[in-house]
Coordinates of N, CA, C and O in Angstrom, one line a residue:
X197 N 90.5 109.7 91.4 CA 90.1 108.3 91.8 C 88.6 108.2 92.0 O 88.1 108.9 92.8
X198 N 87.9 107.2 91.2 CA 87.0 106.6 92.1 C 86.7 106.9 93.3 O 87.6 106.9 94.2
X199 N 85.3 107.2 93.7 CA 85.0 107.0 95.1 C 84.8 105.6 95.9 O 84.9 105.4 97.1
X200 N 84.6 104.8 95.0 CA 84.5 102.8 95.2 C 85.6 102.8 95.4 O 86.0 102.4 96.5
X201 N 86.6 103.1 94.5 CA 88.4 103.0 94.7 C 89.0 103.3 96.0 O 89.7 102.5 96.6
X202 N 88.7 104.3 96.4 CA 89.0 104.9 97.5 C 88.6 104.1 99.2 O 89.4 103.9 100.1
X203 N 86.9 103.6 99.1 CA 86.4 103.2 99.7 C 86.8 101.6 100.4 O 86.7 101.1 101.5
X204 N 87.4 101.0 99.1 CA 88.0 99.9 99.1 C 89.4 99.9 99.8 O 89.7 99.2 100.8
X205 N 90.5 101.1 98.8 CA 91.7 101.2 99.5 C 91.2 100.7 101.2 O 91.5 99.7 101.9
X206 N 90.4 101.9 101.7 CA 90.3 102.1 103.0 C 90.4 101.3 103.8 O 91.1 101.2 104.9
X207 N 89.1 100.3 102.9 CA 89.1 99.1 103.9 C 89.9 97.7 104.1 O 89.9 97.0 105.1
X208 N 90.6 97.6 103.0 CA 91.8 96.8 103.1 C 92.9 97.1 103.9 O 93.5 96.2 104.4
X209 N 93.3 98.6 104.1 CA 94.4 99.2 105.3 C 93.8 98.7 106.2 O 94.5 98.0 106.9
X210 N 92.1 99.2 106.6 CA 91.4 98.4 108.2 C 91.5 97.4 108.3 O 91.9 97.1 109.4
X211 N 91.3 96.5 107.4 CA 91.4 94.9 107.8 C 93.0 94.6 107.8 O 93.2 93.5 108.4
X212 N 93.9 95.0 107.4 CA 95.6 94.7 107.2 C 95.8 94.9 108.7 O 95.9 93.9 109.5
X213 N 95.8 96.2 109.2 CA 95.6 96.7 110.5 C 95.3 96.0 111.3 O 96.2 95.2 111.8
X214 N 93.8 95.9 111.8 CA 93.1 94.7 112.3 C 93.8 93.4 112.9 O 93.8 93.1 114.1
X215 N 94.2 92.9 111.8 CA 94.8 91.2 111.4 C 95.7 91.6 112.0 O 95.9 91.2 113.1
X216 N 96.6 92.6 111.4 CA 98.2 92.7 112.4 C 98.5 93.2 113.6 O 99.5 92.8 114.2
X217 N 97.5 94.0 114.2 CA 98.0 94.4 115.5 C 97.2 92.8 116.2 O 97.7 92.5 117.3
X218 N 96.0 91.8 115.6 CA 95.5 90.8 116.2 C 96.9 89.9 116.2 O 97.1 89.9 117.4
X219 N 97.8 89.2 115.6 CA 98.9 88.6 115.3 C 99.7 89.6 116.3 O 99.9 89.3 117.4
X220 N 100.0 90.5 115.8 CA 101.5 90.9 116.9 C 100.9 90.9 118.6 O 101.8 90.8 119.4
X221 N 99.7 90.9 119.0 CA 98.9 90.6 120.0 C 99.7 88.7 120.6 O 100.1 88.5 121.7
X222 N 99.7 87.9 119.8 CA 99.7 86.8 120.0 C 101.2 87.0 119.9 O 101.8 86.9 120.9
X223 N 101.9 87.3 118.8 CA 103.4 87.3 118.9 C 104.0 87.7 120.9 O 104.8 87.2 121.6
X224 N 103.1 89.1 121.0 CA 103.5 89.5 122.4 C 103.1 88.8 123.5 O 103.5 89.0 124.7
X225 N 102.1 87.8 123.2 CA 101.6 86.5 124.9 C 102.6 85.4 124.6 O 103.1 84.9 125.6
X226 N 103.2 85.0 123.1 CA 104.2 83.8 123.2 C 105.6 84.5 124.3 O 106.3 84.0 125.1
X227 N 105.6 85.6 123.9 CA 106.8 86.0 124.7 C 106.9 86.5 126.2 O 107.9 87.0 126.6
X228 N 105.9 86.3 126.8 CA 105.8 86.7 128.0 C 106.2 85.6 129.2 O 105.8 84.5 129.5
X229 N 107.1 86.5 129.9 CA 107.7 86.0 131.1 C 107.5 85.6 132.0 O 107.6 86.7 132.6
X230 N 107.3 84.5 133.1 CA 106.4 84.6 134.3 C 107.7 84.4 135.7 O 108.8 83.9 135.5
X231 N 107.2 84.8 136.9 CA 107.8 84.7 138.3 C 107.2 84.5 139.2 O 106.1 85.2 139.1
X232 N 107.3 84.0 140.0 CA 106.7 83.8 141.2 C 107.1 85.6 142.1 O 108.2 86.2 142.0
X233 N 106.0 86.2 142.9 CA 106.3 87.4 143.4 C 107.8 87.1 144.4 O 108.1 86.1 145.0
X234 N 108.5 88.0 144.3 CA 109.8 88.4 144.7 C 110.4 87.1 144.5 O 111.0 86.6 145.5
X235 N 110.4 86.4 143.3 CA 110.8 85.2 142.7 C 111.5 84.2 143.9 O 112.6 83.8 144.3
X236 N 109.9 84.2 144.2 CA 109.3 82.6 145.1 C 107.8 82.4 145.0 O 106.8 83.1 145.3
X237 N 108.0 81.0 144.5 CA 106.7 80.7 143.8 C 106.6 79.4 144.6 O 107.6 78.6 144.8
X238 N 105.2 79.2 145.1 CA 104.7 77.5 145.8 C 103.5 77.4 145.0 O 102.5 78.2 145.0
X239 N 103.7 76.4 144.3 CA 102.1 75.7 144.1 C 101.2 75.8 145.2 O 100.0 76.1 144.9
X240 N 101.6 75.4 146.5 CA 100.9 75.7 147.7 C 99.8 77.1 148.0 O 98.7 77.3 148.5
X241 N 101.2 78.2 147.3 CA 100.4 79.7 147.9 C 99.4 79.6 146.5 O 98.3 80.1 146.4
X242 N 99.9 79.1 145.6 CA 98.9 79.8 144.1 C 97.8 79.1 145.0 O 97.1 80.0 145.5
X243 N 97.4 77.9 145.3 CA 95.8 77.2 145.6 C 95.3 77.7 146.5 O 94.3 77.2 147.0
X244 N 95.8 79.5 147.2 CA 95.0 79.5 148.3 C 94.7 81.1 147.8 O 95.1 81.5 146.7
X245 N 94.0 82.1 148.7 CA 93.2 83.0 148.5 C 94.6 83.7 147.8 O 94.7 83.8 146.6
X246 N 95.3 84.1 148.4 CA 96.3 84.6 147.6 C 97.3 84.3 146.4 O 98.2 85.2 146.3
X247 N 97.3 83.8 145.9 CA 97.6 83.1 144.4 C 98.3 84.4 143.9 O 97.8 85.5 143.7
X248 N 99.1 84.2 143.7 CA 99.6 86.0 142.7 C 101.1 85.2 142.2 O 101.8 84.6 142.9
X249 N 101.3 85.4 140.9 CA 102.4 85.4 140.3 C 103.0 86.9 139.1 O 102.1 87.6 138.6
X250 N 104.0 87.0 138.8 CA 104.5 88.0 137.7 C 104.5 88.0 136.4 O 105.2 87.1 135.9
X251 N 104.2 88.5 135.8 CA 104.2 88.5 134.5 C 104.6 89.7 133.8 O 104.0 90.8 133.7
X252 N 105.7 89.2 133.1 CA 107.1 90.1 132.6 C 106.6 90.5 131.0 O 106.7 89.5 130.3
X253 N 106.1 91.9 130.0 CA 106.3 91.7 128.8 C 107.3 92.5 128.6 O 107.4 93.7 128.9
X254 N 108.3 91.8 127.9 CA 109.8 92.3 127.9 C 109.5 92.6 126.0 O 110.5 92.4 125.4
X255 N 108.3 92.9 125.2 CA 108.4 93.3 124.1 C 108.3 94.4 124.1 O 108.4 95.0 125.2
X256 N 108.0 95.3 122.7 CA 108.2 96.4 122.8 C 106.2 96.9 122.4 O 105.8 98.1 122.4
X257 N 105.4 95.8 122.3 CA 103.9 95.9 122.6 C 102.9 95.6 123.4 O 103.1 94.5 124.1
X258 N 102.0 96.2 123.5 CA 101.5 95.7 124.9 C 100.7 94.2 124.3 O 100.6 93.8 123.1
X259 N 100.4 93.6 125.5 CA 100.3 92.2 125.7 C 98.9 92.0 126.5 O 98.9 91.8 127.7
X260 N 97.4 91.9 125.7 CA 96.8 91.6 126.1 C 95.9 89.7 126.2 O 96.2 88.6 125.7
X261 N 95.0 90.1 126.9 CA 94.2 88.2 127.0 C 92.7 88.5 127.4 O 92.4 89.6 127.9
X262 N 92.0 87.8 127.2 CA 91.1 87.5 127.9 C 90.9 86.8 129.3 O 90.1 87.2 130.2
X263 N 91.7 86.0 129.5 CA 91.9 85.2 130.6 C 92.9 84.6 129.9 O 93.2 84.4 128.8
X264 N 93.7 84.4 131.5 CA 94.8 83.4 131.6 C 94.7 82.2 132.1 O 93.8 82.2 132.9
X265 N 95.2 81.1 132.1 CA 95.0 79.9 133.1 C 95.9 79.1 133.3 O 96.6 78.7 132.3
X266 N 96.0 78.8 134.3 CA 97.1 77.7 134.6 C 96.6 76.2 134.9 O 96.1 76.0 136.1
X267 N 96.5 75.2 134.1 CA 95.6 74.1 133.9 C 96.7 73.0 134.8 O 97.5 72.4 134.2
X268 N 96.7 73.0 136.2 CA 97.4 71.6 136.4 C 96.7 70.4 136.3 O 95.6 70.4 136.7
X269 N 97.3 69.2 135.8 CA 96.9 68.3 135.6 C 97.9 67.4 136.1 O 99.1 67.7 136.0
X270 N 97.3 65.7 137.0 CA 98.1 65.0 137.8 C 97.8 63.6 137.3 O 96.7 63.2 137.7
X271 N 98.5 62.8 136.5 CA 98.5 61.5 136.4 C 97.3 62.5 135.2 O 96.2 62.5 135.8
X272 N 97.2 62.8 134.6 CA 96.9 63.2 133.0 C 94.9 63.4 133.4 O 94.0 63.1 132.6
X273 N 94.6 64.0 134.5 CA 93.6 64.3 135.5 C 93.6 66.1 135.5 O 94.6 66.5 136.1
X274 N 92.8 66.9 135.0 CA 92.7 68.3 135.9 C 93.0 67.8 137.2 O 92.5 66.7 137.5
X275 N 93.5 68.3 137.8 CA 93.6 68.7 138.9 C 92.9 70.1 139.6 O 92.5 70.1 140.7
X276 N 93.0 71.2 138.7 CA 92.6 72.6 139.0 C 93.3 73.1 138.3 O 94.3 72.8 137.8
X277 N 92.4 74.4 138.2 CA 92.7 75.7 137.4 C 93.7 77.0 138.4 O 93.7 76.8 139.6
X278 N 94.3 77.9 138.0 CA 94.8 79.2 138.3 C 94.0 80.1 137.5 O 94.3 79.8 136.3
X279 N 93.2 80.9 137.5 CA 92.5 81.9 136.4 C 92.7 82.7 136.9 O 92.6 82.8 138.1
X280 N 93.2 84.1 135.7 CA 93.5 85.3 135.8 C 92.7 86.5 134.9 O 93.0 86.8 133.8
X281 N 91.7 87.0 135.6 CA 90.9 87.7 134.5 C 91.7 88.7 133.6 O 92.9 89.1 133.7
X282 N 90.9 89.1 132.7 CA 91.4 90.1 131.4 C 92.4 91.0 132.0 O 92.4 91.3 133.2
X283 N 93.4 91.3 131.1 CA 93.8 92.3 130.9 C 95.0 93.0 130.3 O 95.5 92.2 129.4
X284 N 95.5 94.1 130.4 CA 96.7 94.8 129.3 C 98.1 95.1 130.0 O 98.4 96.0 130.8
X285 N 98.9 93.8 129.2 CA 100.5 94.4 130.2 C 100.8 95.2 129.3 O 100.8 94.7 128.2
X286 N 101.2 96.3 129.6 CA 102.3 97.0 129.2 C 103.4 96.6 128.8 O 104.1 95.7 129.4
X287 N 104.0 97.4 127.4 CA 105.7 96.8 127.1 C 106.4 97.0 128.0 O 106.0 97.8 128.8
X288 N 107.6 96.5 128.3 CA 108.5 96.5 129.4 C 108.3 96.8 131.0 O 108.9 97.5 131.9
X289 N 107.0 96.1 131.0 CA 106.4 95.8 132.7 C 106.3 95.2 133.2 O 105.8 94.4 132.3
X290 N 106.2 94.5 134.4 CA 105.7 93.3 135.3 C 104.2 93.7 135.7 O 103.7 94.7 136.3
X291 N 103.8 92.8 135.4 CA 102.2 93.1 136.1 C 102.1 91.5 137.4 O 102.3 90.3 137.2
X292 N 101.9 92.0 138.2 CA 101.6 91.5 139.5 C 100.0 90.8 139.6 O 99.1 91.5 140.0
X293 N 99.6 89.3 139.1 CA 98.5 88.7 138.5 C 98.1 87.8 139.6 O 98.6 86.8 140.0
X294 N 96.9 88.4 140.1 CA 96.4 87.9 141.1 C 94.7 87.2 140.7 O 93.7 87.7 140.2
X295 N 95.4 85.5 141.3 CA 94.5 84.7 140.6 C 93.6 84.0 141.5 O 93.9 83.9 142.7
X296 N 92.5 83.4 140.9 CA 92.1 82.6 141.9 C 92.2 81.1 141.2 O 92.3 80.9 140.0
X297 N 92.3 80.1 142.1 CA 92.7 78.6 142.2 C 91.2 78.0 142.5 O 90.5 78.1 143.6
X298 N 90.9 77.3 141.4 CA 89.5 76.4 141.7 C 89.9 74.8 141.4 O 90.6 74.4 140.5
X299 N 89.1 74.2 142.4 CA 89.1 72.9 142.0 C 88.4 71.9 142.5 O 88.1 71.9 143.7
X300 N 88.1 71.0 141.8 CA 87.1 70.1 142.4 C 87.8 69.1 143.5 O 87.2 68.0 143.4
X301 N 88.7 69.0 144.3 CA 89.2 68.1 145.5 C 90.2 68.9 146.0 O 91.4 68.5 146.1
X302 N 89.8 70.7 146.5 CA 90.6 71.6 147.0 C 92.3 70.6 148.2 O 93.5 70.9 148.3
X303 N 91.5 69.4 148.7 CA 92.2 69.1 149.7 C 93.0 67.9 149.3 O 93.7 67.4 150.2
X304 N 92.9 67.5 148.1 CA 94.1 66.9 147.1 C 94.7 67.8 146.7 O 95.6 68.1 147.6
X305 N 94.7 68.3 146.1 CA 95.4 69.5 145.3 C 96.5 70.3 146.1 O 97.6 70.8 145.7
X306 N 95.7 70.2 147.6 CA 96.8 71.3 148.6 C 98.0 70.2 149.1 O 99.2 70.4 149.2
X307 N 97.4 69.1 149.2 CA 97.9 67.7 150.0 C 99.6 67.7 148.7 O 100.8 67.9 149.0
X308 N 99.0 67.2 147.3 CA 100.0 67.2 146.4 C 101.0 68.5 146.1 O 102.2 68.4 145.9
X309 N 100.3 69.5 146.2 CA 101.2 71.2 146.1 C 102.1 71.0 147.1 O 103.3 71.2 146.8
X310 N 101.7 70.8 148.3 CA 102.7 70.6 149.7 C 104.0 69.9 149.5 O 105.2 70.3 149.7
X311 N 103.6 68.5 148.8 CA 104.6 67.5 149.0 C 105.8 68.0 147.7 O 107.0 67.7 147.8
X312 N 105.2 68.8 146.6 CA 105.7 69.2 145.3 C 106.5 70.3 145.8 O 107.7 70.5 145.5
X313 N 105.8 71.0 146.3 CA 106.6 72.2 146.8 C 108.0 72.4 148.0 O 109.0 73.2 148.1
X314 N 107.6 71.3 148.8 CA 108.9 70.4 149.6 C 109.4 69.7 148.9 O 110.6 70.2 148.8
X315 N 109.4 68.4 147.9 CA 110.0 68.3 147.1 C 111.2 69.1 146.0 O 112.4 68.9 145.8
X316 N 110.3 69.9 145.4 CA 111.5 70.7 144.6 C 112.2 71.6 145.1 O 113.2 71.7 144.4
X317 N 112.2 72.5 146.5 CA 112.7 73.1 146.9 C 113.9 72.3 148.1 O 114.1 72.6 149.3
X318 N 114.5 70.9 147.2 CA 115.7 70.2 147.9 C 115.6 69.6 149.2 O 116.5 68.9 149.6
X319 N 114.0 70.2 150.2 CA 114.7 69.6 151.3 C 113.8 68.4 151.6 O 113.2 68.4 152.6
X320 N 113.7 67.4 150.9 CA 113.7 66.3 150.9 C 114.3 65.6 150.0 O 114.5 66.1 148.9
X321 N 114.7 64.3 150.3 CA 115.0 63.4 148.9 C 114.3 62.5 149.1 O 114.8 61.5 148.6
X322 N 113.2 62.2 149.6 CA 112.4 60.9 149.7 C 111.5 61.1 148.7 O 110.7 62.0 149.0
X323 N 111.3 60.4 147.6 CA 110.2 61.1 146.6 C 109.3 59.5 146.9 O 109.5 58.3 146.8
X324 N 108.2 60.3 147.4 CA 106.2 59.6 147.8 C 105.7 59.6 146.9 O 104.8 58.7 146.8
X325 N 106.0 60.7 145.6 CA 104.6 60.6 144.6 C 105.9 61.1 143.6 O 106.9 61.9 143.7
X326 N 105.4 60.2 142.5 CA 106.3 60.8 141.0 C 105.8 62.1 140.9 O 104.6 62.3 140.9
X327 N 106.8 63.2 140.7 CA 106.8 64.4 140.3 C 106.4 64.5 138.3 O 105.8 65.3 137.7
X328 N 106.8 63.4 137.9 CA 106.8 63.5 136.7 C 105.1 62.9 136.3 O 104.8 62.3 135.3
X329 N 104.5 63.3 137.1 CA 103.2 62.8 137.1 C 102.2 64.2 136.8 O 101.3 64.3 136.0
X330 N 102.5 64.9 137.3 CA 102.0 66.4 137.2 C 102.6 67.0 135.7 O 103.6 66.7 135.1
X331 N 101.9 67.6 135.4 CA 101.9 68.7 134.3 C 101.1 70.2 134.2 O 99.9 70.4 134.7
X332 N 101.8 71.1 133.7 CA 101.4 72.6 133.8 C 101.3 73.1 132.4 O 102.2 73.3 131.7
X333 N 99.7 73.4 132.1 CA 99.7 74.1 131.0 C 99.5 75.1 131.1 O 98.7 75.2 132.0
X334 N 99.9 76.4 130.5 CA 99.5 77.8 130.8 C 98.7 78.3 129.3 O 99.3 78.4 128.3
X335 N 97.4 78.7 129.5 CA 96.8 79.3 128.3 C 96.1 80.5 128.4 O 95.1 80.7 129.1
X336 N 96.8 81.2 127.7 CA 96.2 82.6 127.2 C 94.9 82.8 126.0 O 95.0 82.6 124.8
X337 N 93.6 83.3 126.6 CA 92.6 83.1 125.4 C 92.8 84.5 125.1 O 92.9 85.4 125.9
X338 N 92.8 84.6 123.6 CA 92.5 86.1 123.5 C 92.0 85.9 122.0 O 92.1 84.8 121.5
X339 N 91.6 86.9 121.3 CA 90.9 86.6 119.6 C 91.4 87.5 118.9 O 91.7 88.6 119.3
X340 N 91.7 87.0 117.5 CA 92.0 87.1 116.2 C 91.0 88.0 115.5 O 90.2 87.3 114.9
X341 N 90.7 89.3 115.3 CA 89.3 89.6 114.4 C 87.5 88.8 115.3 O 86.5 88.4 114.9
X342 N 88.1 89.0 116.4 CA 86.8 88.1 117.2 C 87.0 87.0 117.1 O 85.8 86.7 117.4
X343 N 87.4 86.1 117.0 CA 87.5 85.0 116.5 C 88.4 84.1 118.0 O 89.7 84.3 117.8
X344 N 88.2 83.7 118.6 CA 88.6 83.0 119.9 C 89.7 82.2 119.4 O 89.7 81.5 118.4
X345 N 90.8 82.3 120.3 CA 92.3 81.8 119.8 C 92.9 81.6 121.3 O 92.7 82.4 122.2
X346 N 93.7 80.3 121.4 CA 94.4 79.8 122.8 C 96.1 80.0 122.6 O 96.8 79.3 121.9
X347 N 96.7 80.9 123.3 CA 98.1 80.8 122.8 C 98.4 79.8 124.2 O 98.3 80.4 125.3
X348 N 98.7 78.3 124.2 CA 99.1 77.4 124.9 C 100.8 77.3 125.3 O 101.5 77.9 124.4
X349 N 101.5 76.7 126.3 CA 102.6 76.5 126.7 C 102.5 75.3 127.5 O 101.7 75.3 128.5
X350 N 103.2 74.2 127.4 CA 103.1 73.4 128.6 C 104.5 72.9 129.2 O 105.6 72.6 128.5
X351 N 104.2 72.7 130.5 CA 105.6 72.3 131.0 C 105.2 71.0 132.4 O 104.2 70.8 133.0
X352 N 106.8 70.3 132.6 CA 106.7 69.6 133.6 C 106.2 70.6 134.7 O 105.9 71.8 134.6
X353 N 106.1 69.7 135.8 CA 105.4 70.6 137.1 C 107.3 71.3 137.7 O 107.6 72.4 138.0
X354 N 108.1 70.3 137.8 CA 109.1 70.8 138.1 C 110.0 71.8 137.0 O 110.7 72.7 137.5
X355 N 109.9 71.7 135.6 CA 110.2 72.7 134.9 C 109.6 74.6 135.5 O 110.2 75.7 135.9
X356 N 108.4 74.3 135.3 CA 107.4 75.3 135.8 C 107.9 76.0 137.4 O 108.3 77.1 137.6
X357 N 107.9 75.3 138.0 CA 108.3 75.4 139.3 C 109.7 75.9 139.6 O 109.7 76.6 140.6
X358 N 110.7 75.8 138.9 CA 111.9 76.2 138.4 C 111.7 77.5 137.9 O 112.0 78.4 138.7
X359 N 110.9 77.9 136.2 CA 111.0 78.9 135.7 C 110.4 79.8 136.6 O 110.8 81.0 136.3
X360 N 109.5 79.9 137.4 CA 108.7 81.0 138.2 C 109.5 81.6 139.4 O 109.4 82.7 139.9
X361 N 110.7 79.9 139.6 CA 111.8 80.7 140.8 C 113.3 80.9 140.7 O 114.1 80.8 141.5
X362 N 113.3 81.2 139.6 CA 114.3 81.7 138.7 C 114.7 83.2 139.0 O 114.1 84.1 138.5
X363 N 115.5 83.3 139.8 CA 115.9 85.0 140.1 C 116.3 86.2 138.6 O 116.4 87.4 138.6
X364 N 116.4 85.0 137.2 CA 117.3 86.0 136.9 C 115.8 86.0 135.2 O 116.0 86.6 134.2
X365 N 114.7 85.2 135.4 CA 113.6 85.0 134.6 C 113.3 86.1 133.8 O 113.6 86.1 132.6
X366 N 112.7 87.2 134.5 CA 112.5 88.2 134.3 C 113.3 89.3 133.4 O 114.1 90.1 133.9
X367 N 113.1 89.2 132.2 CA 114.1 90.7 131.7 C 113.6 92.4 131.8 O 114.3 93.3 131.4
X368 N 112.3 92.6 132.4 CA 111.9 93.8 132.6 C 112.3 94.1 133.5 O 112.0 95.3 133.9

């Protein structure tokens, strides 16, 4: 064979490569699991110095990001972020993600988490503020060949609030 032949093969396996473990990368963040630690989760604790939730990759590749974020948004408003810096879950592990919570009206945000967090957790029925007002998007940045890519999820605040305290969420 050719030495150009050869050189070419090569580099089409590197770029195949490349592309594929960048795609099965994104295949393994759509599948990843979340809990609240010892599956109890308050919007309340994420807004404060301690913020930590779980994160389950129940595939059989590791699961990396750039950052993670949890974008709540109230009456279709940021409200505040959850940001989780870089890093590599392991197949069939929980990594324990400790985040910080920023926001521009820290004392709305805790004021509303409070009433949401008493709310969904049944022991009230007096609903003060539409719950269906809030929304939870969770985005994973991570890149394709360099190339900057958002694997997005969004849910009600009460969906969200549900799957994080879900005892049985978790398959790892």
């Amino acid at each position: 064979m050719e030495k150009q032949k050869i050189i070419g093969i090569i580099s089409i396996v590197v770029i195949v490569v490349v592309i594929g473990y960048s795609l099965l990368n994104v295949y393994a963040l759509e599948q990843l699991e979340f809990s609240g630690v010892d599956n109890i989760f308050r919007f309340f604790e994420m807004s404060t110095v301690n913020g930590k939730i779980n994160i389950c990759n129940n595939t059989f590749l590791p699961a990396n990001f750039n950052q993670f974020n949890i974008l709540i948004y109230f009456e279709r408003e940021l409200l505040g972020t959850f940001t989780v810096d870089s890093t590599n879950i392991m197949p069939d592990s929980v990594f324990e993600a400790n985040g910080k919570y920023m926001s521009s009206s820290m004392a709305q945000s805790q004021s509303l988490f409070m009433h949401f967090d008493h709310l969904f957790s049944n022991s009230d029925n007096t609903i003060r503020i539409d719950p269906r007002k809030m929304d939870v998007v969770m985005q994973f940045q991570t890149t394709i060949i360099g190339i900057p890519y958002l694997v997005t999820e969004q849910h009600t605040a009460f969906d969200f609030w549900n799957m994080l305290n879900d005892e049985n969420n978790l398959s790892c």
